[in-house]
Amino acid sequence: GAVAMRVDPAARQVHLHGGQVLPYDKLVLATGASSTAPDPTFMKRPNAFVLRSAEDAQAMRYYVSRAKAKRAVVVGGGVLGVEAADALHHLGLKVTLLQRADRLMNQQLDAGGAAKLQGYLESIGIQVVTGVSVARYEGEPVLRQAQLAHGPRVRGDLFVAALGIQANSFLGEQAGLALGDNGIKVDAYMRTSD
């Protein structure tokens, strides 16, 4: 239950929430990652979710039940997006899966595999749209639709962003460690700039 709040490399100490200080000889930073939200206001809506943890999945399931949601829009056709679309379909929702790339799971599947996956999803009733991006989300206080960059709108009662992850690099940043595009920068031996 301890939360690291600050690292002091000069003193070789980790400061915990609550005031406790832990000394170290060597420190391993395993800070994980957070889901990427489409924009800063997305998560402020009660029907907008990201999928990263079991708690996220439970929150979506609870919302579907409580709000009697009928239509879901999943943005992101990677592994988590496909899993979210399938799970929401099994909850009885009409699902539209939007993917920016030209095929589903473009990081994992070749064109033939992605075509088979898309065919399967469409055969069970999930609408798959590839090669599209969302220009903006509309609706207050709940989201009502995603305006696609090429014109049409996709309506939904529930919106899920499965857009990848961002490294949790706060501790490294405040400790003055060098950062890269994907979090705390390390060398071939996984050593930081300290």
XYZ file of C-alpha atoms in Angstrom:
194
model
C 0.000 0.000 0.000
C 2.982 2.343 -0.100
C 3.161 4.991 -2.830
C 6.483 6.491 -3.911
C 6.104 10.256 -4.210
C 9.652 11.407 -4.905
C 13.109 10.030 -5.627
C 16.190 11.878 -4.390
C 19.144 10.451 -6.370
C 21.747 12.606 -4.575
C 20.679 11.306 -1.146
C 19.765 7.855 -2.559
C 16.331 7.965 -0.981
C 12.747 7.280 -1.975
C 10.144 9.431 -0.240
C 6.783 7.752 0.307
C 3.326 9.244 0.685
C 2.900 9.701 4.431
C 6.453 10.910 5.032
C 8.430 7.665 5.275
C 11.870 7.741 3.616
C 13.583 4.610 2.305
C 17.319 4.570 1.566
C 18.649 2.584 -1.399
C 21.909 1.357 -2.850
C 20.351 0.490 -6.188
C 16.841 1.424 -7.277
C 14.655 -0.325 -9.824
C 11.923 1.881 -11.289
C 9.001 -0.274 -12.452
C 6.370 2.433 -12.742
C 4.152 0.834 -15.366
C 1.978 2.700 -17.810
C -1.412 4.367 -18.105
C -3.961 4.205 -20.880
C -3.904 7.009 -23.404
C -7.078 9.102 -23.471
C -8.039 10.781 -26.774
C -8.124 14.264 -25.271
C -8.055 15.897 -21.816
C -11.850 16.120 -21.514
C -12.680 12.566 -22.644
C -12.414 10.945 -19.206
C -14.515 13.667 -17.570
C -17.662 12.173 -19.087
C -19.417 9.381 -17.157
C -19.834 7.215 -20.261
C -16.204 7.467 -21.452
C -13.700 4.782 -20.516
C -10.224 3.487 -21.181
C -9.405 -0.186 -20.830
C -6.244 -1.092 -18.957
C -7.267 -2.947 -15.813
C -9.905 -5.235 -14.362
C -11.317 -2.201 -12.558
C -11.778 -0.430 -15.900
C -13.686 -3.437 -17.246
C -15.857 -3.603 -14.122
C -16.637 0.116 -14.353
C -17.773 -0.320 -17.969
C -19.922 -3.322 -17.103
C -21.509 -1.403 -14.216
C -22.215 1.587 -16.460
C -23.814 -0.621 -19.135
C -26.109 -2.142 -16.538
C -26.967 1.090 -14.727
C -27.484 3.265 -17.823
C -29.070 0.487 -19.878
C -26.612 1.286 -22.671
C -27.476 -0.139 -26.084
C -24.670 1.122 -28.370
C -20.928 1.202 -27.800
C -18.170 2.888 -29.776
C -14.673 1.471 -29.324
C -11.867 3.642 -30.662
C -8.699 1.674 -31.344
C -8.410 -1.651 -33.097
C -5.411 -3.128 -31.311
C -5.564 -6.092 -28.950
C -7.420 -4.249 -26.167
C -9.832 -2.567 -28.577
C -10.784 -5.868 -30.177
C -11.198 -7.481 -26.740
C -13.339 -4.564 -25.536
C -15.539 -4.715 -28.639
C -16.048 -8.461 -28.212
C -16.816 -8.156 -24.489
C -19.331 -5.343 -25.057
C -20.947 -7.366 -27.843
C -21.353 -10.277 -25.429
C -23.064 -7.870 -23.003
C -25.683 -7.325 -25.710
C -24.559 -3.946 -27.067
C -24.443 -2.965 -30.709
C -20.730 -2.215 -31.162
C -18.857 -0.068 -33.665
C -15.083 -0.545 -33.654
C -13.072 2.332 -35.173
C -9.445 1.811 -36.216
C -7.102 4.500 -37.542
C -4.851 2.030 -39.375
C -5.891 0.214 -42.523
C -6.454 -3.031 -40.607
C -7.189 -4.365 -37.132
C -4.285 -5.266 -34.841
C -1.856 -3.816 -37.381
C 1.060 -4.267 -34.956
C 0.343 -7.982 -34.489
C -1.313 -9.281 -37.667
C -0.483 -9.248 -41.342
C -3.154 -8.184 -43.831
C -4.544 -11.714 -44.237
C -4.849 -12.345 -40.505
C -6.438 -8.949 -39.934
C -8.968 -9.610 -42.720
C -9.957 -12.913 -41.090
C -10.348 -11.226 -37.712
C -12.452 -8.439 -39.217
C -14.609 -10.978 -41.048
C -15.199 -12.886 -37.829
C -16.100 -9.751 -35.841
C -18.494 -8.606 -38.547
C -20.075 -12.081 -38.700
C -21.032 -11.836 -35.028
C -22.488 -8.346 -35.483
C -19.656 -5.944 -34.652
C -19.323 -3.110 -37.173
C -15.649 -2.549 -38.022
C -14.478 0.656 -39.696
C -10.787 0.966 -40.580
C -8.799 3.889 -41.916
C -10.727 6.449 -39.851
C -9.903 8.879 -37.088
C -12.073 10.789 -34.678
C -11.928 14.555 -35.131
C -13.856 15.291 -31.925
C -16.281 13.887 -29.402
C -19.635 15.585 -28.945
C -22.076 15.676 -26.059
C -22.263 17.163 -22.578
C -22.390 15.991 -19.878
C -22.293 12.558 -21.538
C -20.798 11.761 -24.903
C -23.358 11.181 -27.636
C -21.269 10.814 -30.781
C -17.832 10.741 -32.331
C -17.363 13.057 -35.294
C -15.089 11.299 -37.774
C -12.446 13.307 -39.617
C -13.911 12.395 -43.001
C -17.432 13.557 -42.142
C -19.872 11.051 -40.641
C -20.808 10.776 -36.985
C -20.933 7.568 -34.967
C -23.469 7.567 -32.149
C -23.103 5.654 -28.905
C -24.204 5.354 -25.300
C -20.766 4.214 -24.172
C -17.329 5.157 -25.545
C -14.130 3.205 -24.982
C -10.691 4.477 -25.963
C -8.142 1.724 -26.541
C -5.397 3.919 -27.974
C -2.328 2.412 -26.383
C -0.359 3.383 -23.325
C 1.911 6.089 -21.962
C 4.769 5.277 -19.620
C 4.370 6.548 -16.055
C 7.563 8.589 -15.954
C 6.678 11.127 -13.234
C 9.173 9.781 -10.672
C 11.977 9.731 -13.218
C 11.139 13.207 -14.439
C 11.078 14.773 -10.987
C 14.356 12.981 -10.130
C 15.995 14.658 -13.123
C 16.491 11.445 -15.115
C 16.753 11.669 -18.889
C 13.452 10.911 -20.599
C 12.856 9.480 -24.055
C 9.795 9.207 -26.256
C 8.627 6.095 -24.401
C 9.366 6.994 -20.790
C 12.585 6.988 -18.789
C 15.591 6.646 -21.089
C 17.835 3.648 -20.404
C 20.968 2.158 -21.964
C 21.517 -1.405 -23.215
C 21.892 -2.540 -19.570
C 18.616 -0.858 -18.494
C 20.511 1.858 -16.575
C 19.100 5.374 -16.354
C 21.108 8.594 -16.698
C 21.825 8.424 -12.938
